[in-house]
Coordinates of C-alpha atoms in Angstrom, one line a residue:
M1 CA 255.5 -29.3 92.9
T2 CA 253.1 -31.2 90.5
T3 CA 249.5 -30.9 91.1
S4 CA 246.7 -32.5 89.4
S5 CA 243.0 -33.0 88.6
E6 CA 241.5 -35.9 86.6
S7 CA 237.6 -37.1 85.9
P8 CA 236.4 -39.9 87.3
E9 CA 235.7 -41.5 84.1
S10 CA 239.9 -41.8 84.0
Q11 CA 240.3 -43.2 87.8
D12 CA 237.8 -45.9 86.8
S13 CA 239.2 -46.4 83.6
E14 CA 242.9 -46.1 83.3
P15 CA 244.6 -43.1 85.8
L16 CA 246.5 -40.8 84.1
N17 CA 249.9 -39.6 85.6
F18 CA 253.0 -38.3 83.7
K19 CA 255.0 -41.6 84.2
N20 CA 253.3 -43.5 82.2
Y21 CA 252.6 -42.2 78.0
S22 CA 255.1 -41.6 75.1
I23 CA 255.2 -38.9 72.5
L24 CA 254.0 -40.1 69.3
Q25 CA 254.0 -36.8 67.1
P26 CA 253.4 -33.0 67.3
L27 CA 249.6 -32.3 66.5
G28 CA 249.7 -28.6 66.6
I29 CA 251.2 -25.0 68.2
G30 CA 251.0 -21.9 69.4
N31 CA 252.0 -19.2 71.0
F32 CA 251.5 -20.2 74.3
G33 CA 251.8 -23.7 73.7
A34 CA 251.5 -26.8 72.0
V35 CA 249.4 -30.4 71.4
S36 CA 250.9 -33.7 71.3
L37 CA 249.6 -37.4 70.3
I38 CA 250.7 -39.5 73.6
L39 CA 250.5 -42.9 73.6
T40 CA 249.8 -44.9 77.0
R41 CA 251.1 -48.1 78.6
K42 CA 247.7 -49.5 77.7
S43 CA 248.3 -48.4 73.9
K44 CA 245.5 -45.9 74.4
K45 CA 246.0 -42.7 72.6
Y46 CA 245.2 -39.4 74.3
A47 CA 245.6 -35.2 72.9
M48 CA 248.3 -33.5 75.5
K49 CA 248.0 -29.7 75.7
E50 CA 251.1 -28.5 77.3
L51 CA 250.5 -24.1 78.0
F52 CA 253.6 -22.5 78.7
L53 CA 252.9 -20.0 82.0
E54 CA 255.1 -17.4 81.7
E55 CA 253.6 -16.5 78.0
N56 CA 250.0 -17.5 78.9
E57 CA 249.6 -14.8 81.6
E58 CA 246.1 -13.0 80.3
N59 CA 245.0 -16.4 80.0
D60 CA 244.2 -18.8 83.3
P61 CA 244.9 -22.7 82.6
F62 CA 242.9 -23.5 86.0
E63 CA 239.6 -21.8 84.5
E64 CA 240.3 -23.1 80.6
F65 CA 240.5 -26.4 82.8
E66 CA 237.2 -26.2 84.8
N67 CA 235.2 -25.0 81.7
H68 CA 236.5 -27.4 79.7
F69 CA 235.6 -30.1 82.1
L70 CA 232.5 -29.2 83.5
V71 CA 231.0 -29.3 79.8
S72 CA 232.8 -32.3 78.8
S73 CA 231.6 -34.3 82.1
S74 CA 228.3 -35.5 80.5
A75 CA 230.0 -37.2 77.5
H76 CA 228.1 -34.8 74.9
P77 CA 229.0 -36.2 71.6
N78 CA 230.0 -32.8 69.8
I79 CA 232.4 -31.9 73.0
L80 CA 235.8 -32.8 72.9
K81 CA 236.4 -34.9 76.3
M82 CA 239.0 -32.9 78.9
Y83 CA 240.5 -35.8 81.1
K84 CA 242.8 -34.5 83.5
M85 CA 245.2 -31.4 84.4
S86 CA 248.6 -31.3 86.0
N87 CA 250.5 -27.8 86.9
D88 CA 254.3 -28.3 87.3
D89 CA 255.9 -25.4 88.8
E90 CA 259.0 -26.6 88.0
D91 CA 258.9 -26.6 84.6
G92 CA 256.6 -23.8 84.1
I93 CA 254.1 -26.1 81.9
C94 CA 250.3 -26.7 82.4
R95 CA 249.3 -30.1 80.7
F96 CA 245.7 -31.0 79.7
F97 CA 244.5 -34.4 78.9
M98 CA 242.2 -34.6 76.4
E99 CA 240.2 -37.0 74.0
Y100 CA 242.2 -37.7 70.7
V101 CA 240.3 -37.6 67.5
D102 CA 242.4 -38.6 64.4
S103 CA 240.4 -37.1 60.8
G104 CA 242.1 -32.9 61.9
N105 CA 239.6 -30.0 62.3
L106 CA 237.1 -28.3 60.4
F107 CA 239.8 -25.5 58.8
E108 CA 241.8 -28.7 57.3
R109 CA 238.9 -30.1 55.7
I110 CA 237.3 -26.7 54.7
Q111 CA 241.2 -26.3 53.0
E112 CA 240.6 -29.6 50.9
N113 CA 237.2 -28.0 49.4
L114 CA 238.7 -24.3 48.9
E115 CA 237.5 -24.0 44.8
N116 CA 234.1 -25.4 45.4
G117 CA 233.2 -25.4 49.5
F118 CA 231.2 -28.0 51.0
S119 CA 227.8 -29.3 49.8
E120 CA 224.6 -28.0 51.7
K121 CA 224.3 -31.6 53.1
L122 CA 227.5 -31.7 54.2
A123 CA 228.0 -27.9 55.7
L124 CA 224.1 -28.4 57.3
K125 CA 225.5 -31.8 59.0
F126 CA 228.6 -30.1 60.5
Y127 CA 226.5 -27.2 61.5
R128 CA 223.9 -28.9 63.3
Q129 CA 226.5 -30.9 65.1
L130 CA 228.0 -27.2 66.1
I131 CA 224.4 -26.1 67.5
F132 CA 224.0 -29.1 69.6
G133 CA 227.5 -28.7 70.9
L134 CA 227.1 -24.6 71.6
E135 CA 223.7 -25.8 73.1
H136 CA 225.0 -27.7 75.9
I137 CA 227.7 -25.5 76.3
H138 CA 225.6 -22.6 76.7
G139 CA 223.4 -24.8 79.1
M140 CA 226.2 -25.3 81.2
G141 CA 226.6 -21.6 81.4
I142 CA 229.6 -21.2 80.0
A143 CA 230.1 -19.1 76.2
H144 CA 233.0 -20.4 74.2
L145 CA 234.2 -16.6 72.2
D146 CA 236.2 -18.9 70.0
I147 CA 234.0 -20.7 67.6
R148 CA 236.3 -21.1 64.5
P149 CA 237.4 -24.2 62.1
E150 CA 240.7 -24.9 63.9
N151 CA 238.6 -25.6 67.1
L152 CA 236.2 -27.7 66.1
M153 CA 237.7 -31.3 65.6
L154 CA 236.4 -34.3 63.6
T155 CA 236.2 -38.0 63.8
R156 CA 236.4 -40.4 60.5
D157 CA 232.8 -40.5 61.1
D158 CA 232.0 -36.8 60.6
T159 CA 231.6 -36.3 64.1
L160 CA 232.2 -32.5 65.1
K161 CA 233.6 -32.0 68.4
I162 CA 233.9 -28.4 70.1
S163 CA 237.4 -27.9 71.7
D164 CA 240.1 -24.9 72.8
F165 CA 238.4 -23.3 75.7
G166 CA 240.7 -21.0 76.4
L167 CA 238.4 -18.1 76.0
S168 CA 235.8 -19.4 77.7
V169 CA 234.1 -18.0 80.1
R170 CA 231.1 -17.8 82.4
F171 CA 228.1 -15.5 82.0
K172 CA 225.8 -16.3 84.8
D173 CA 226.1 -15.8 88.7
R174 CA 225.8 -17.2 91.6
N175 CA 222.0 -16.9 91.7
G176 CA 222.1 -18.4 87.2
L177 CA 221.0 -14.9 86.2
P178 CA 222.9 -13.9 83.0
M179 CA 225.7 -11.4 83.1
L180 CA 227.3 -9.8 80.3
V181 CA 231.0 -10.8 79.6
E182 CA 234.2 -9.4 78.4
T183 CA 235.0 -9.3 74.4
S184 CA 237.6 -11.9 73.0
G185 CA 237.9 -14.4 69.9
S186 CA 239.5 -13.9 66.6
A187 CA 238.7 -10.7 64.1
L188 CA 237.8 -13.2 61.4
Y189 CA 234.9 -15.0 63.5
R190 CA 234.0 -12.6 66.4
S191 CA 230.7 -10.8 66.7
P192 CA 230.2 -6.8 65.4
E193 CA 229.4 -6.1 69.2
C194 CA 233.0 -7.4 70.1
R195 CA 234.3 -4.0 68.3
K196 CA 231.5 -1.3 70.3
C197 CA 231.4 -2.9 73.4
A198 CA 233.4 -3.8 76.3
L199 CA 230.7 -6.0 77.5
I200 CA 228.9 -8.4 75.7
D201 CA 225.9 -11.0 75.1
G202 CA 228.4 -14.0 75.6
P203 CA 225.6 -17.0 74.2
K204 CA 224.5 -14.6 71.2
S205 CA 228.4 -13.7 70.0
D206 CA 229.1 -17.4 69.5
I207 CA 225.8 -17.6 67.3
F208 CA 227.2 -15.0 64.9
S209 CA 230.5 -16.8 65.3
S210 CA 228.4 -19.8 64.6
G211 CA 227.2 -18.1 61.3
V212 CA 230.6 -16.8 60.0
V213 CA 232.0 -20.5 59.9
L214 CA 228.8 -21.6 57.8
V215 CA 229.7 -18.9 55.2
E216 CA 233.2 -20.5 55.3
M217 CA 231.9 -24.4 54.8
L218 CA 229.4 -23.4 52.6
N219 CA 231.9 -20.9 50.1
G220 CA 235.1 -22.2 50.7
C221 CA 236.1 -19.0 52.3
Y222 CA 235.6 -16.6 55.3
P223 CA 233.0 -14.0 53.8
W224 CA 234.8 -10.7 55.8
E225 CA 238.1 -9.8 57.4
E226 CA 236.3 -8.7 60.3
A227 CA 232.6 -7.6 61.8
T228 CA 233.0 -3.9 61.2
V229 CA 231.9 -1.0 59.1
T230 CA 235.5 -0.7 58.4
D231 CA 235.2 -3.8 56.0
V232 CA 234.2 -3.6 52.9
N233 CA 232.8 -6.7 52.2
Y234 CA 230.8 -6.5 56.1
K235 CA 229.7 -3.5 55.0
K236 CA 227.8 -4.3 51.5
W237 CA 226.4 -7.0 53.9
L238 CA 224.8 -4.6 56.3
D239 CA 223.4 -2.3 53.6
G240 CA 222.1 -5.4 51.6
I241 CA 220.2 -6.9 54.8
G242 CA 217.1 -8.3 52.7
D243 CA 218.8 -8.6 49.3
M244 CA 221.9 -10.2 50.3
G245 CA 224.3 -7.4 49.2
W246 CA 227.8 -8.1 48.8
K247 CA 227.1 -8.0 44.4
N248 CA 229.8 -4.9 44.2
A249 CA 232.0 -5.4 46.9
G250 CA 235.2 -3.5 46.5
E251 CA 234.1 -0.7 44.0
Q252 CA 234.8 2.1 46.7
V253 CA 237.9 1.0 47.5
M254 CA 240.3 0.8 44.7
G255 CA 242.6 4.0 46.8
F256 CA 243.3 2.1 49.6
E257 CA 243.3 -1.8 48.0
T258 CA 245.8 -3.5 46.1
L259 CA 244.5 -4.3 42.2
Y260 CA 244.4 -7.9 43.4
N261 CA 242.7 -7.6 46.6
L262 CA 240.4 -5.1 44.7
I263 CA 239.3 -7.8 41.9
Y264 CA 239.4 -10.7 44.5
K265 CA 236.8 -9.8 46.4
I266 CA 234.7 -8.5 43.8
L267 CA 234.7 -11.9 42.9
L268 CA 233.7 -12.8 46.0
A269 CA 231.0 -11.2 46.0
E270 CA 229.8 -11.7 42.5
L271 CA 229.7 -15.9 43.7
W272 CA 227.9 -15.1 47.1
S273 CA 225.0 -13.6 45.3
T274 CA 225.0 -16.2 42.8
H275 CA 225.9 -19.1 44.9
Y276 CA 222.8 -18.2 47.4
E277 CA 220.9 -15.2 47.2
D278 CA 216.9 -16.1 47.2
T279 CA 217.8 -19.5 48.8
K280 CA 217.0 -21.3 52.1
P281 CA 220.9 -21.0 53.6
A282 CA 220.6 -17.3 53.0
A283 CA 217.4 -16.4 54.8
F284 CA 219.0 -18.7 57.5
L285 CA 221.9 -16.9 57.2
R286 CA 220.7 -13.5 57.5
K287 CA 219.1 -14.6 60.7
I288 CA 222.3 -15.8 62.8
L289 CA 224.7 -12.6 61.0
S290 CA 222.0 -10.0 62.0
D291 CA 224.1 -7.3 63.8
D292 CA 221.2 -6.3 66.2
L293 CA 221.3 -9.1 68.8
E294 CA 217.3 -8.8 69.0
K295 CA 217.2 -10.1 65.9
R296 CA 219.7 -12.4 65.9
A297 CA 218.8 -16.0 66.1
T298 CA 218.6 -17.6 69.4
I299 CA 219.9 -21.5 69.6
L300 CA 215.7 -22.7 69.9
E301 CA 214.9 -20.4 67.1
I302 CA 218.1 -21.8 65.1
K303 CA 216.8 -25.5 65.7
L304 CA 213.1 -24.7 64.7
D305 CA 214.1 -22.9 61.6
G306 CA 213.1 -24.7 58.1
W307 CA 216.7 -25.6 56.6
F308 CA 218.2 -26.5 59.9
Q309 CA 215.6 -29.1 60.2
Q310 CA 216.1 -30.5 56.7
Q311 CA 219.1 -33.4 57.6
N312 CA 219.4 -34.5 54.0
Y313 CA 218.6 -31.0 52.6
S314 CA 219.0 -31.0 48.7
N315 CA 217.8 -28.9 46.4
P316 CA 218.5 -29.5 42.4
E317 CA 218.2 -26.2 41.4
N318 CA 220.4 -24.3 43.9
S319 CA 222.9 -27.4 43.0
R320 CA 222.5 -26.2 39.6
K321 CA 223.3 -23.1 40.0
R322 CA 226.3 -23.5 42.8
K323 CA 228.3 -25.1 39.4
I324 CA 227.5 -22.6 37.6
A325 CA 228.7 -20.0 39.6
R326 CA 231.4 -22.0 40.5
N327 CA 232.6 -22.4 36.8
E328 CA 232.2 -18.5 36.4
Q329 CA 234.2 -18.1 39.6
S330 CA 237.0 -20.7 37.8
E331 CA 237.0 -18.6 34.8
K332 CA 237.4 -14.8 36.5
R333 CA 240.3 -16.9 38.2
T334 CA 242.1 -17.7 35.3
K335 CA 241.6 -14.5 33.8
L336 CA 242.9 -12.8 37.6
A337 CA 245.6 -14.9 37.3
T338 CA 246.8 -13.6 33.8
I339 CA 246.0 -10.1 34.4
L340 CA 248.3 -10.2 37.4
T341 CA 251.6 -12.3 35.6
I342 CA 250.9 -9.2 32.7

């Protein structure tokens, strides 16, 4: 038996069913399903996400659809549009029909800029859109809980759209009062409280994840493997709150890390301290990556921050320092490669 739901918008324009499209190409595949580009009879392109129900028992596809549909129903520019869902009992697959964007995702864009990272101007452009999207999502009483570059889609004009609500949850009760939610998310991006508590503040956890994404955009790589005191880079971040720390990350782990990982972490730490110490982005990051929930910036505080408000922010001196730091990093990478081949 097949059941389906669709948005009023799709009913008014072009009703979607499962007999009027062809699959053009795969767009991605994961543990629980796949995403494909499809073409309707009216030559309209959509993204179709297929979830294998037997392999996806922990996550409720109906809840994912309801949450995604709710936040995209008002056509917010920074939310990927959800159109329709179909649940086919015969093949055990749940299908979502969604907006298709033609320029991949933020992860792919970062991979193209691993050496230097984004300029502050471009990183801020994307980050502002991420925050506006999160503001809308949280305003609907939903926490995303899986904010990471792979789930941030991009259009040709660099409009960022939040997608994949598979881990999203509602954080308000029937009376509209906030409540804590179960921990979730990727280790690279989730907040430190996810390792400490069974229940967390969903919106504040999303904000922390957004900060890790911002670091990755600016730096070309993520700052730590997980926000826990057992992670050497995160521990240095905690110890250095106020002066940016991370300058000698890795010096205490000779007995536990390979030489390659040790040197890599030291290079990353030196690049960070040279790249952003005493700059506006660094001060901004202190606010959103705080491990203290009371001190972690809210979306309102983020929007009022001076660095965030400067859409075309560009500091020539900071740009000069970054160029020098990148050249030094390139030289160190060359030396590292020589050492590792000896």
